[in-house]
Coordinates of C-alpha atoms in Angstrom, one line a residue:
G1 CA 10.9 -2.3 48.5
M2 CA 13.8 -3.1 46.1
D3 CA 17.1 -2.4 48.0
D4 CA 20.6 -1.6 46.7
I5 CA 22.0 -5.1 46.8
S6 CA 19.0 -6.7 45.1
F7 CA 18.9 -4.1 42.3
V8 CA 22.7 -4.0 41.7
N9 CA 22.8 -7.9 41.5
V10 CA 20.3 -7.8 38.6
F11 CA 21.5 -4.6 36.9
K12 CA 25.2 -5.3 36.6
P13 CA 25.0 -8.8 35.0
V14 CA 22.4 -7.7 32.5
I15 CA 24.3 -4.6 31.5
Q16 CA 27.5 -6.6 31.2
Q17 CA 25.8 -9.0 28.8
I18 CA 24.4 -6.2 26.7
M19 CA 27.9 -4.7 26.4
D20 CA 29.4 -8.1 25.4
N21 CA 26.7 -8.8 22.8
F22 CA 26.4 -5.4 21.1
K23 CA 29.7 -3.7 21.8
P24 CA 28.2 -0.2 21.5
A25 CA 30.3 2.7 20.5
A26 CA 28.3 5.0 22.8
C27 CA 25.6 4.8 25.5
V28 CA 22.6 6.9 26.4
M29 CA 21.6 6.4 30.0
Q30 CA 18.5 7.7 31.6
C31 CA 18.8 8.2 35.4
G32 CA 15.2 8.3 36.6
A33 CA 15.2 9.1 40.4
D34 CA 11.8 7.6 41.3
G35 CA 13.5 4.5 42.7
I36 CA 15.1 6.5 45.5
S37 CA 13.8 5.8 48.9
G38 CA 11.0 8.2 50.0
D39 CA 9.8 9.0 46.4
R40 CA 6.1 10.0 46.4
L41 CA 5.2 7.6 43.6
G42 CA 8.0 5.1 43.3
C43 CA 8.0 1.9 45.5
F44 CA 11.7 1.1 45.4
N45 CA 14.0 1.7 48.4
L46 CA 17.3 2.6 46.8
S47 CA 19.9 4.9 48.4
I48 CA 21.5 7.6 46.4
K49 CA 24.8 5.8 46.5
G50 CA 23.2 2.6 45.3
H51 CA 21.6 4.4 42.4
G52 CA 24.9 6.1 41.6
E53 CA 26.7 2.8 41.7
C54 CA 24.8 1.8 38.5
V55 CA 25.9 5.0 36.8
D56 CA 29.5 4.3 37.8
F57 CA 29.3 0.7 36.4
V58 CA 28.2 1.9 33.0
K59 CA 30.9 4.6 33.1
S60 CA 33.5 1.9 33.7
F61 CA 33.2 0.6 30.2
G62 CA 35.0 3.7 29.0
I63 CA 32.6 4.5 26.1
P64 CA 31.1 8.0 25.4
M65 CA 27.9 8.5 27.4
V66 CA 24.9 10.8 27.2
V67 CA 23.3 10.9 30.7
L68 CA 19.7 12.1 31.0
G69 CA 17.4 12.7 33.8
G70 CA 14.0 11.1 34.1
G71 CA 11.3 10.4 36.7
G72 CA 11.4 11.5 40.4
Y73 CA 8.6 13.0 42.4
T74 CA 10.2 14.1 45.7
L75 CA 12.1 17.0 44.3
R76 CA 14.7 17.5 47.0
N77 CA 15.8 13.9 46.6
V78 CA 15.9 14.2 42.8
A79 CA 18.3 17.1 43.2
R80 CA 20.4 15.1 45.6
C81 CA 20.6 12.1 43.3
W82 CA 21.5 14.0 40.2
T83 CA 24.0 16.1 42.0
Y84 CA 25.8 13.1 43.4
E85 CA 25.7 11.3 40.0
T86 CA 27.1 14.3 38.2
G87 CA 30.0 14.1 40.7
V88 CA 30.4 10.4 39.9
L89 CA 30.5 11.1 36.1
V90 CA 33.2 13.8 36.4
G91 CA 35.1 11.9 39.1
D92 CA 34.5 14.3 41.9
D93 CA 33.8 13.0 45.4
L94 CA 31.3 15.6 46.7
P95 CA 31.1 16.3 50.4
N96 CA 27.9 15.2 52.2
E97 CA 27.3 18.6 53.7
I98 CA 25.2 20.8 51.5
P99 CA 26.7 24.3 51.5
D100 CA 24.5 27.2 52.4
N101 CA 22.6 28.5 49.4
Y102 CA 19.3 30.2 48.3
Y103 CA 17.5 26.8 48.3
S104 CA 18.9 25.4 51.5
D105 CA 15.5 25.3 53.2
Y106 CA 14.4 22.6 50.7
F107 CA 16.9 20.2 52.3
S108 CA 16.1 20.7 55.9
P109 CA 16.3 19.4 58.5
E110 CA 19.3 17.2 57.4
F111 CA 21.1 19.6 55.0
K112 CA 22.9 16.5 53.7
L113 CA 23.5 15.1 50.2
H114 CA 22.8 11.5 51.3
I115 CA 19.7 10.5 53.2
P116 CA 18.9 7.3 55.1
I117 CA 16.6 4.8 53.5
S118 CA 13.3 3.8 55.0
N119 CA 12.4 0.6 56.7
M120 CA 10.3 -0.6 53.8
E121 CA 10.3 -4.4 53.4
N122 CA 11.9 -5.9 50.3
L123 CA 9.2 -8.2 48.9
N124 CA 11.4 -9.5 46.1
T125 CA 12.6 -12.9 47.1
R126 CA 16.1 -14.2 46.2
Q127 CA 14.6 -16.9 44.1
Y128 CA 12.4 -14.4 42.2
L129 CA 15.4 -12.2 41.5
D130 CA 17.6 -15.1 40.4
D131 CA 14.9 -16.3 38.0
T132 CA 14.4 -12.8 36.6
R133 CA 18.1 -12.3 36.0
A134 CA 18.4 -15.8 34.4
F135 CA 15.5 -15.1 32.1
L136 CA 17.0 -11.7 31.0
L137 CA 20.4 -13.2 30.3
D138 CA 19.0 -16.1 28.3
T139 CA 16.9 -13.7 26.2
L140 CA 19.9 -11.6 25.5
K141 CA 21.8 -14.6 24.2
T142 CA 19.2 -15.0 21.4
I143 CA 19.5 -11.4 20.3
H144 CA 22.4 -10.8 17.9
A145 CA 24.0 -7.5 17.1
P146 CA 23.2 -6.2 13.6
S147 CA 25.9 -6.7 11.1
V148 CA 27.5 -3.3 10.4
D149 CA 30.5 -2.8 8.1
K150 CA 32.9 -0.6 10.1
S151 CA 35.7 -0.7 7.6
Q152 CA 34.6 2.5 6.1
S153 CA 34.0 5.5 8.4
M154 CA 31.4 8.2 7.7
S155 CA 34.2 10.7 7.1
D156 CA 35.6 8.6 4.3
S157 CA 32.3 8.2 2.5
K158 CA 31.6 10.6 -0.3
P159 CA 28.1 11.8 -1.2
Q160 CA 26.7 10.5 -4.5
I161 CA 25.2 12.9 -6.9
V162 CA 22.4 11.4 -8.9
V163 CA 21.2 13.2 -12.1
K164 CA 17.7 12.2 -13.1
S165 CA 16.1 12.5 -16.5
E166 CA 12.8 14.3 -17.0
S167 CA 11.0 11.0 -17.5
E168 CA 12.4 9.7 -14.2
K169 CA 11.3 12.8 -12.4
R170 CA 7.8 12.5 -14.0
Q171 CA 7.6 8.9 -13.0
E172 CA 8.5 9.7 -9.4
K173 CA 5.8 12.4 -9.3
E174 CA 3.3 9.9 -10.6
D175 CA 4.3 7.4 -8.0
A176 CA 3.8 10.0 -5.3
Q177 CA 0.4 10.8 -6.6
P178 CA -1.0 7.6 -8.1
D179 CA -4.4 9.1 -8.8
V180 CA -3.0 11.9 -10.9
R181 CA -1.6 11.3 -14.4
E182 CA -0.2 13.9 -16.8
P183 CA -0.1 13.5 -20.6
E184 CA 3.4 13.1 -22.0
N185 CA 3.2 16.4 -23.8
C186 CA 1.7 18.3 -20.8
T187 CA 3.7 21.1 -19.3
N188 CA 3.2 23.3 -16.3
T189 CA 2.2 26.2 -18.6
V190 CA -0.3 24.4 -20.9
S191 CA -3.7 23.3 -19.8
L192 CA -5.4 20.6 -22.0
R193 CA -9.1 20.3 -21.9
N194 CA -11.7 18.3 -23.8
V195 CA -14.0 20.7 -25.7
G196 CA -17.0 19.0 -24.1
E197 CA -15.8 19.2 -20.5
H198 CA -17.3 21.7 -18.2
Y199 CA -14.9 24.5 -17.2
D200 CA -15.1 28.1 -16.2
G201 CA -14.7 30.4 -19.2
D202 CA -16.4 32.3 -22.0
K203 CA -16.6 29.1 -24.1
D204 CA -18.3 26.8 -21.7
N205 CA -19.4 23.5 -23.1
D206 CA -21.4 21.4 -20.8
A207 CA -21.4 18.2 -22.9
I208 CA -20.3 16.8 -26.2
P209 CA -23.2 16.7 -28.7
D210 CA -24.4 13.2 -29.6
S211 CA -24.8 12.0 -33.1
N212 CA -28.6 12.7 -33.3
E213 CA -28.0 16.3 -32.2
S214 CA -25.3 16.7 -34.9
E215 CA -27.6 15.4 -37.6
K216 CA -30.3 17.9 -36.4
V217 CA -27.9 20.8 -36.6
E218 CA -26.8 19.8 -40.1
K219 CA -30.4 19.6 -41.4
E220 CA -31.2 23.0 -40.0
A221 CA -28.1 24.5 -41.6
T222 CA -28.8 22.9 -45.1
P223 CA -31.3 25.0 -47.3
T224 CA -34.3 23.0 -48.6
K225 CA -36.9 23.5 -51.4
T226 CA -40.2 24.6 -49.9
E227 CA -43.7 24.5 -51.5
P228 CA -45.4 27.9 -52.0
T229 CA -48.1 28.8 -49.6
A230 CA -51.8 29.3 -50.5
T231 CA -51.4 33.0 -50.6
E232 CA -48.4 32.7 -53.0
V233 CA -50.4 30.4 -55.4
K234 CA -53.4 32.8 -55.5
T235 CA -51.1 35.7 -56.2
E236 CA -49.6 33.9 -59.3
A237 CA -53.1 33.1 -60.7
D238 CA -54.3 36.6 -60.3
T239 CA -51.2 37.8 -62.1
E240 CA -51.9 35.5 -65.1
M241 CA -55.5 36.8 -65.3
E242 CA -54.3 40.4 -65.2
E243 CA -51.8 39.7 -68.0
G244 CA -54.7 38.1 -70.2
E245 CA -57.0 41.0 -69.7
T246 CA -54.3 43.3 -70.7
K247 CA -53.6 41.5 -73.9

């Protein structure tokens, strides 16, 4: 049931304190209309003029503003509110009579820009509102604006061109991918592999031979002196006998 007087008495001192503390160069203001009386979801009881008074107060600081829409669930009243506040922003006092247009039936039976508020009871006590306002103002006093050097404007600043060496570029790449490391001599066009690593290719080696296997291969490759077989011995003896008989 928040009404115009209660809302404005909290809104204006808080916004004033914000402007004094932070001294903004611009302001983005969102004008949600779900606080307007008769909203299907909102539970405030603000008039369109009371809502627009807050917009006019922020405008009075004379800084650039970006004004946005927001909530609002009774569409005809959302249109009324934002139309009125557009007039406030551009300094145009719009008439209360809505001129005849294609959407006129949406604004029946009043066909007015402003509508009366309901008889909803305002359950926000004066003490509660005063305490809330005091708490917000005390909190804002503890928040300091960030220190920004305004002596140099953005237009005066010149972009800095940084030339990085190949080692610096490689280090940045390694920092971005800590699990991947490239050898110093590795390039994009050369692929280094251990001869024992498995890879797809005609010369596929599944593992590096161990020392025992290497010795075995060497023994097989080295020629050794072999004893003659029984058949070979018999053949030599027969040959000697044959030579004796011949003599």
